[in-house]
Amino acid sequence: MTKKLQKKKVLFQLPVKLKPIYYGTQGRVIGILNYFKDRKDYLSVDIVAANQWLKESYITPKWDDEQTKEALAYDVDNVFVYEGSNNIFDFVYTRSKIFYYQVLLREQMPIDIDFYSPPGYVNYVRSLASRTNYDFAWINTVNFAHLATVFQDKQTRTVVDTHDIMCRLRKVLKDVLNYKGLKFDYDKNFAKEVDLLNTFDVVISDSNYEFSTLKNYLSDEKLWSIPHHVDRSNGGLELTPYRDREFKYDLLFLGMSNPQNTDAMQYFMSEIFPAIVKARPSVRLAIAGKISNEIENIFNDIKADKNLLKNIDLLGYVPDLSELYCQARVMVCPVRTGGGTNMRMVEAMSHFLPIVTTQQCAGALSIEHTVNAFVADDPVHYTDNVLQLLADPSLAQTISDAIKTTYERQYSKKAIYAQLDSLFGIETSSV
């Protein structure tokens, strides 16, 4: 008689809604949830999420029954939702933090503050831990690190998926949104972030650049490099080889509406795209995602030539990105600021699409100039790289083949699942 396998129990903290997909964080989380679903014979997973007093954002989404339904579709056992919006103490607690730091001190809240995981949320997770012996507690981002404190006296192995070095991201955002005009001491807060990370048993980085930074402060046993895994939305069908595709667009840019993408589009439209159109008057650029809604404002802000709009297709939200990736000759990602890994870059890699990007984006991934992509920060060089790929199909095919090899070795389902199996102590030869 075969002995029944004892599943390991995982508590997975969910920081974002699962649909509609707008953020890289969502893609990262969905990739991990797909792994859990595929490993349901080995892992038993509970999800914890929260509704809080805080204004809705991608960090503090408003949870509803539809989102619970989406989460349960990944074959998890339970979805626990902390109704923090009913906790008046959390309301006073979080607002006092805002008032003290942002109003009185005129500085950003310190990186190690429990603003996103106030006492009510921590106690809720503590109650879950008291009822269930979890083998692993997976926390997403340092913002919610305080949730892991409830496992300090237990046998639970605590994991934090960093998504970004939060200090780096805060530094980028220091002049926008709620951070505008607030002081931020990077060195002091980075030291606090490292201290927080060291309280975990496992720290996961998905960015090559950030991994190389953190390895100077964390032990080799603690720090893991596990890239994004993305599921193509083509139902698992074999991709049409690059050489055989019917291209509808020459260039493709995708992204949500945020300061990084706005800056990227301002840069591209003012310093790169005009030269591309001049060299190739019939060029077609497709822009998808929420950034599409900002293009008119971007043109006005930089006083761009409105005639360029004749060469642009604004697609807005596109549910089937796989089809769109296969319709474009080249992916452009002129993002110059931000932290972590650009999720759309990984998606483009998974579709073996030639990419022209900046060092800012390339540094997070295993991308090398002229080897498996083109990398340029200078606008003239960037323009030349784009034009080379459009003018030379054999070169584009060579880059497509190279990025396919990189993807399959490091970013494919098989490669990433092998790393996650090692983390969770799962022995299986299946993908």
Coordinates of C-alpha atoms in Angstrom, one line a residue:
M1 CA 0.0 0.0 0.0
T2 CA 1.4 3.4 -1.0
K3 CA 2.0 5.8 1.9
K4 CA 0.0 9.0 1.6
L5 CA 2.2 12.0 1.0
Q6 CA 2.2 14.5 3.9
K7 CA 1.7 17.9 2.4
K8 CA 3.5 20.9 3.6
K9 CA 1.3 23.8 4.7
V10 CA 1.9 27.3 3.4
L11 CA 0.4 30.6 4.4
F12 CA 0.7 33.0 1.4
Q13 CA 0.2 36.7 2.0
L14 CA -1.5 38.3 -1.0
P15 CA -0.7 42.0 -1.4
V16 CA -2.7 42.7 -4.6
K17 CA -5.8 41.9 -6.5
L18 CA -5.4 39.2 -9.1
K19 CA -7.5 40.8 -11.8
P20 CA -7.6 42.9 -13.9
I21 CA -3.8 42.6 -14.4
Y22 CA -2.1 46.0 -14.5
Y23 CA 1.0 45.7 -12.2
G24 CA 4.1 43.7 -12.4
T25 CA 3.5 42.6 -8.8
Q26 CA 0.3 40.9 -10.0
G27 CA 2.2 38.9 -12.6
R28 CA 4.8 37.8 -10.0
V29 CA 2.1 36.7 -7.5
I30 CA 0.2 34.8 -10.2
G31 CA 3.3 33.0 -11.2
I32 CA 3.8 31.7 -7.6
L33 CA 0.1 30.8 -7.3
N34 CA 0.3 28.8 -10.5
Y35 CA 3.3 27.0 -9.0
F36 CA 1.3 26.2 -5.9
K37 CA -1.6 24.9 -8.1
D38 CA 0.8 22.7 -10.0
R39 CA 2.3 21.4 -6.8
K40 CA -1.0 20.8 -5.0
D41 CA 0.0 17.1 -4.3
Y42 CA 2.9 18.4 -2.2
L43 CA 1.7 21.8 -0.8
S44 CA -1.4 22.9 0.9
V45 CA -1.9 26.6 0.7
D46 CA -3.9 29.2 2.6
I47 CA -4.1 32.8 1.4
V48 CA -4.4 35.9 3.6
A49 CA -5.4 39.3 2.3
A50 CA -6.7 42.5 3.9
N51 CA -9.2 45.3 3.5
Q52 CA -7.8 48.3 5.4
W53 CA -8.7 51.8 6.2
L54 CA -6.1 53.0 3.8
K55 CA -6.9 54.6 0.4
E56 CA -7.1 51.9 -2.3
S57 CA -3.9 51.4 -4.2
Y58 CA -2.0 48.5 -5.6
I59 CA -0.4 48.0 -2.2
T60 CA -3.7 48.1 -0.3
P61 CA -6.4 46.8 -2.6
K62 CA -10.1 46.7 -1.6
W63 CA -10.9 43.0 -1.4
D64 CA -14.3 41.6 -2.5
D65 CA -16.0 38.2 -3.1
E66 CA -15.0 38.3 -6.8
Q67 CA -11.3 38.5 -5.8
T68 CA -11.7 35.6 -3.3
K69 CA -13.3 33.6 -6.2
E70 CA -10.2 34.4 -8.3
A71 CA -7.9 33.3 -5.6
L72 CA -9.7 30.0 -5.0
A73 CA -9.3 29.2 -8.7
Y74 CA -5.7 28.4 -7.9
D75 CA -6.8 25.4 -5.8
V76 CA -5.9 27.0 -2.5
D77 CA -7.5 25.6 0.7
N78 CA -8.7 28.9 2.2
V79 CA -8.8 32.6 1.5
F80 CA -8.7 34.6 4.8
V81 CA -9.5 38.3 4.6
Y82 CA -8.7 40.6 7.4
E83 CA -11.5 43.3 7.5
G84 CA -9.2 46.0 8.8
S85 CA -11.7 48.7 7.6
N86 CA -13.8 47.7 10.7
N87 CA -10.9 48.3 13.1
I88 CA -11.0 51.8 14.4
F89 CA -7.7 51.3 16.3
D90 CA -5.9 50.5 13.0
F91 CA -7.5 53.7 11.5
V92 CA -6.1 55.9 14.3
Y93 CA -2.8 54.0 14.4
T94 CA -2.1 54.4 10.7
R95 CA -3.3 58.0 10.5
S96 CA -1.1 59.0 13.4
K97 CA 1.9 57.6 11.5
I98 CA 1.1 59.7 8.5
F99 CA 0.6 62.8 10.6
Y100 CA 3.8 62.4 12.6
Y101 CA 6.2 61.6 9.7
Q102 CA 4.7 63.3 6.7
V103 CA 3.0 66.3 8.3
L104 CA 5.2 67.1 11.3
L105 CA 8.6 65.9 10.1
R106 CA 8.0 66.3 6.4
E107 CA 9.7 63.1 5.6
Q108 CA 8.8 59.7 4.2
M109 CA 7.8 57.1 6.8
P110 CA 10.8 54.9 7.6
I111 CA 11.1 51.7 5.6
D112 CA 10.7 49.5 8.7
I113 CA 7.4 51.0 9.8
D114 CA 4.4 48.7 10.3
F115 CA 2.1 51.1 8.4
Y116 CA 0.9 48.4 5.9
S117 CA 0.7 45.7 8.6
P118 CA -0.7 47.5 11.6
P119 CA -1.4 45.6 14.9
G120 CA -4.9 44.5 13.9
Y121 CA -3.5 42.8 10.8
V122 CA -0.7 41.2 12.7
N123 CA -3.1 39.9 15.3
Y124 CA -5.3 38.5 12.6
V125 CA -2.3 36.5 11.1
R126 CA -1.4 35.5 14.7
S127 CA -4.8 34.0 15.1
L128 CA -4.3 32.0 11.9
A129 CA -1.0 30.7 13.1
S130 CA -2.4 29.7 16.4
R131 CA -4.9 27.4 14.6
T132 CA -2.7 25.9 11.9
N133 CA 0.9 24.8 12.0
Y134 CA 2.3 26.3 8.9
D135 CA 5.6 25.0 7.5
F136 CA 6.1 28.1 5.4
A137 CA 4.9 31.7 5.7
W138 CA 5.4 33.6 2.4
I139 CA 5.3 37.4 2.7
N140 CA 5.3 39.7 -0.4
T141 CA 7.5 42.8 -0.1
V142 CA 9.1 44.4 2.9
N143 CA 6.1 46.6 3.3
F144 CA 4.4 43.6 5.1
A145 CA 7.4 42.3 6.9
H146 CA 5.9 42.7 10.3
L147 CA 3.3 40.0 9.6
A148 CA 6.2 37.5 9.9
T149 CA 6.9 38.4 13.5
V150 CA 4.1 36.1 14.7
F151 CA 6.2 33.1 13.5
Q152 CA 9.3 33.9 15.4
D153 CA 8.7 31.3 18.1
K154 CA 7.4 28.7 15.8
Q155 CA 8.9 26.1 13.4
T156 CA 7.5 28.0 10.4
R157 CA 10.1 28.9 7.8
T158 CA 9.6 32.5 6.9
V159 CA 10.0 33.7 3.3
V160 CA 10.0 37.2 1.9
D161 CA 9.7 37.9 -1.8
T162 CA 11.2 41.3 -2.1
H163 CA 9.8 42.3 -5.6
D164 CA 11.9 45.4 -5.3
I165 CA 14.5 46.9 -2.9
M166 CA 11.9 49.2 -1.4
C167 CA 14.4 52.0 -0.6
R168 CA 15.4 52.1 -4.2
L169 CA 11.8 52.4 -5.3
R170 CA 11.1 55.1 -2.7
K171 CA 14.1 57.0 -3.9
V172 CA 12.7 56.9 -7.5
L173 CA 9.3 58.1 -6.3
K174 CA 10.5 60.8 -3.9
D175 CA 9.0 63.6 -6.1
V176 CA 5.7 62.0 -7.0
L177 CA 2.4 61.0 -5.5
N178 CA 2.2 60.9 -1.7
Y179 CA 6.0 61.3 -1.5
K180 CA 6.3 64.7 -3.2
G181 CA 8.3 67.1 -1.2
L182 CA 9.1 64.6 1.6
K183 CA 12.7 64.0 2.8
F184 CA 14.2 60.5 2.4
D185 CA 17.4 59.3 3.9
Y186 CA 18.4 56.4 1.6
D187 CA 21.4 55.1 3.5
K188 CA 19.6 55.1 6.8
N189 CA 16.5 53.4 5.4
F190 CA 18.5 50.9 3.4
A191 CA 20.2 49.8 6.6
K192 CA 16.8 49.3 8.2
E193 CA 15.6 47.4 5.1
V194 CA 18.6 45.0 5.4
D195 CA 17.8 44.5 9.1
L196 CA 14.2 43.6 8.2
L197 CA 15.3 41.2 5.5
N198 CA 17.7 39.5 7.9
T199 CA 14.8 38.6 10.2
F200 CA 13.5 36.1 7.5
D201 CA 14.8 32.6 6.9
V202 CA 14.7 33.1 3.1
V203 CA 14.9 36.3 1.0
I204 CA 14.0 36.1 -2.6
S205 CA 15.1 38.5 -5.3
D206 CA 13.9 38.5 -8.9
S207 CA 16.3 41.1 -10.1
N208 CA 19.9 40.4 -11.0
Y209 CA 20.9 44.0 -10.1
E210 CA 19.1 43.8 -6.7
F211 CA 20.5 40.3 -6.0
S212 CA 24.0 41.6 -6.6
T213 CA 23.3 44.4 -4.2
L214 CA 21.8 42.3 -1.4
K215 CA 24.4 39.6 -1.5
N216 CA 26.8 42.0 0.2
Y217 CA 24.5 42.1 3.2
L218 CA 22.8 38.7 3.4
S219 CA 24.2 35.2 3.7
D220 CA 24.3 32.9 0.7
E221 CA 22.0 30.4 2.5
K222 CA 19.4 33.2 3.1
L223 CA 19.4 34.9 -0.3
W224 CA 17.8 33.2 -3.3
S225 CA 17.6 34.4 -6.9
I226 CA 14.2 33.3 -8.4
P227 CA 13.1 35.2 -11.5
H228 CA 9.6 36.0 -12.6
H229 CA 7.6 33.2 -14.3
V230 CA 4.9 34.3 -16.7
D231 CA 2.2 32.1 -18.2
R232 CA 1.6 32.9 -21.8
S233 CA -2.1 33.6 -22.5
N234 CA -2.2 31.4 -25.6
G235 CA -3.6 28.3 -23.8
G236 CA -0.2 26.5 -23.9
L237 CA -0.2 26.3 -27.7
E238 CA 3.2 26.3 -29.4
L239 CA 4.3 29.7 -30.4
T240 CA 4.6 30.6 -34.0
P241 CA 8.3 30.9 -34.8
Y242 CA 9.5 34.5 -35.1
R243 CA 10.4 34.1 -38.8
D244 CA 6.9 32.9 -39.6
R245 CA 4.8 35.5 -37.8
E246 CA 2.5 38.0 -39.6
F247 CA 3.5 41.3 -38.1
K248 CA 0.9 44.0 -37.6
Y249 CA 3.1 46.4 -35.8
D250 CA 6.8 47.3 -36.0
L251 CA 7.2 48.4 -32.4
L252 CA 5.4 47.6 -29.2
F253 CA 5.4 49.3 -25.8
L254 CA 3.2 48.1 -22.9
G255 CA 2.8 49.5 -19.4
M256 CA 0.6 50.9 -16.7
S257 CA 0.2 54.6 -16.0
N258 CA 3.0 55.4 -13.5
P259 CA 5.9 57.9 -13.3
Q260 CA 8.4 55.4 -14.7
N261 CA 6.4 54.7 -17.9
T262 CA 5.4 58.4 -18.3
D263 CA 9.1 59.4 -18.2
A264 CA 9.9 56.6 -20.6
M265 CA 7.2 57.8 -23.1
Q266 CA 8.3 61.4 -22.8
Y267 CA 11.9 60.4 -23.5
F268 CA 10.9 58.1 -26.4
M269 CA 8.5 60.6 -28.0
S270 CA 10.8 63.6 -27.8
E271 CA 14.2 62.0 -28.5
I272 CA 13.8 58.7 -30.3
F273 CA 10.5 58.2 -32.1
P274 CA 10.8 61.3 -34.4
A275 CA 14.1 60.0 -35.8
I276 CA 12.6 56.6 -36.3
V277 CA 9.6 58.0 -38.2
K278 CA 11.9 60.2 -40.3
A279 CA 13.9 57.1 -41.3
R280 CA 10.9 54.9 -41.8
P281 CA 7.8 57.0 -42.4
S282 CA 5.4 54.0 -42.5
V283 CA 6.5 52.6 -39.1
R284 CA 3.7 51.5 -36.7
L285 CA 4.0 51.7 -33.0
A286 CA 1.5 50.0 -30.8
I287 CA 1.1 51.2 -27.2
A288 CA -1.0 49.1 -24.8
G289 CA -2.0 49.3 -21.2
K290 CA -3.1 52.3 -19.1
I291 CA -0.2 54.4 -20.4
S292 CA -2.2 54.6 -23.6
N293 CA -4.6 57.0 -21.9
E294 CA -1.7 59.4 -21.1
I295 CA -0.2 59.8 -24.5
E296 CA -2.1 62.9 -25.5
N297 CA -1.0 64.6 -22.2
I298 CA 2.5 63.4 -22.8
F299 CA 2.5 65.0 -26.2
N300 CA 1.2 68.2 -24.8
D301 CA 3.8 68.3 -21.9
I302 CA 6.8 67.8 -24.2
K303 CA 5.3 69.8 -27.1
A304 CA 5.8 66.8 -29.4
D305 CA 4.8 66.9 -33.1
K306 CA 1.2 65.7 -33.2
N307 CA 1.8 64.3 -36.7
L308 CA 3.6 61.4 -34.9
L309 CA 0.3 60.2 -33.7
K310 CA -0.5 59.0 -37.2
N311 CA 2.1 56.3 -36.7
I312 CA 0.8 55.2 -33.3
D313 CA -2.0 52.7 -32.4
L314 CA -3.3 53.3 -28.8
L315 CA -4.7 49.9 -27.8
G316 CA -5.6 50.5 -24.1
Y317 CA -6.2 47.4 -22.0
V318 CA -5.5 44.2 -24.1
P319 CA -6.8 41.0 -22.5
D320 CA -4.8 38.7 -24.9
L321 CA -1.2 39.9 -24.7
S322 CA 0.2 36.8 -26.2
E323 CA -1.4 37.6 -29.5
L324 CA -0.2 41.1 -29.3
Y325 CA 3.4 40.1 -28.6
C326 CA 3.4 37.9 -31.7
Q327 CA 2.1 40.7 -33.8
A328 CA 5.1 43.0 -33.1
R329 CA 8.6 42.9 -34.7
V330 CA 10.4 44.6 -31.8
M331 CA 9.6 45.4 -28.1
V332 CA 10.8 48.8 -27.0
C333 CA 11.3 49.5 -23.3
P334 CA 13.0 52.9 -22.8
V335 CA 12.3 53.0 -19.1
R336 CA 15.0 54.9 -17.2
T337 CA 13.9 54.8 -13.6
G338 CA 12.3 52.4 -11.2
G339 CA 13.2 49.3 -9.3
G340 CA 12.8 45.5 -9.6
T341 CA 12.1 43.6 -12.8
N342 CA 10.0 44.9 -15.7
M343 CA 7.4 42.3 -16.0
R344 CA 6.6 43.1 -19.6
M345 CA 10.2 42.5 -20.5
V346 CA 9.9 39.0 -19.2
E347 CA 6.7 38.5 -21.1
A348 CA 8.4 39.7 -24.3
M349 CA 11.3 37.3 -23.6
S350 CA 8.8 34.4 -23.2
H351 CA 7.5 35.2 -26.7
F352 CA 11.1 35.4 -28.1
L353 CA 10.6 39.0 -29.1
P354 CA 13.7 41.1 -30.0
I355 CA 14.0 43.9 -27.4
V356 CA 15.6 47.3 -27.3
T357 CA 15.9 48.6 -23.8
T358 CA 17.9 50.7 -21.4
Q359 CA 20.6 49.6 -18.9
Q360 CA 18.1 50.3 -16.1
C361 CA 15.8 47.5 -17.3
A362 CA 18.6 45.2 -18.6
G363 CA 20.4 45.2 -15.3
A364 CA 17.5 43.3 -13.7
L365 CA 17.6 40.5 -16.3
S366 CA 20.2 38.3 -18.0
I367 CA 20.2 40.6 -21.0
E368 CA 23.4 41.6 -22.8
H369 CA 23.9 44.2 -25.6
T370 CA 24.1 42.6 -29.1
V371 CA 24.0 39.1 -27.6
N372 CA 20.3 38.6 -26.9
A373 CA 19.0 42.2 -27.1
F374 CA 20.0 45.7 -27.7
V375 CA 20.8 48.0 -24.7
A376 CA 21.3 51.8 -25.1
D377 CA 20.8 54.8 -22.9
D378 CA 21.9 57.3 -25.5
P379 CA 18.9 58.3 -27.7
V380 CA 20.9 58.2 -30.9
H381 CA 22.2 54.7 -30.2
Y382 CA 18.7 53.6 -29.1
T383 CA 17.3 54.9 -32.4
D384 CA 20.0 53.2 -34.4
N385 CA 19.4 49.9 -32.6
V386 CA 15.7 50.0 -33.4
L387 CA 16.3 50.8 -37.0
Q388 CA 18.9 48.0 -37.4
L389 CA 16.3 45.4 -36.2
L390 CA 13.6 46.8 -38.4
A391 CA 15.8 46.9 -41.5
D392 CA 17.5 43.5 -41.0
P393 CA 15.2 40.5 -40.5
S394 CA 18.1 38.1 -40.2
L395 CA 19.5 40.2 -37.3
A396 CA 16.1 40.2 -35.6
Q397 CA 15.9 36.5 -36.0
T398 CA 19.3 36.0 -34.5
I399 CA 18.3 38.1 -31.5
S400 CA 15.0 36.2 -31.2
D401 CA 16.9 32.9 -31.1
A402 CA 19.3 34.2 -28.5
I403 CA 16.6 35.5 -26.2
K404 CA 14.7 32.2 -26.6
T405 CA 17.7 30.4 -25.3
T406 CA 18.1 32.7 -22.4
Y407 CA 14.4 32.4 -21.5
E408 CA 14.4 28.6 -21.6
R409 CA 17.5 28.3 -19.5
Q410 CA 16.7 30.8 -16.8
Y411 CA 13.1 32.1 -17.0
S412 CA 11.0 29.2 -18.2
K413 CA 8.5 27.3 -16.1
K414 CA 10.9 24.3 -15.9
A415 CA 13.8 26.4 -14.7
I416 CA 11.9 28.4 -12.1
Y417 CA 9.9 25.4 -10.8
A418 CA 13.2 23.6 -10.1
Q419 CA 14.3 26.5 -7.9
L420 CA 11.0 26.6 -6.0
D421 CA 11.0 22.8 -5.6
S422 CA 14.4 23.2 -3.9
L423 CA 13.1 25.9 -1.6
F424 CA 10.1 23.9 -0.5
G425 CA 12.0 20.6 -0.4
I426 CA 10.0 18.9 -3.1
E427 CA 11.5 16.0 -5.0
T428 CA 9.8 15.6 -8.4
S429 CA 11.0 15.2 -12.0
S430 CA 7.7 16.7 -13.4
V431 CA 7.2 20.2 -14.6

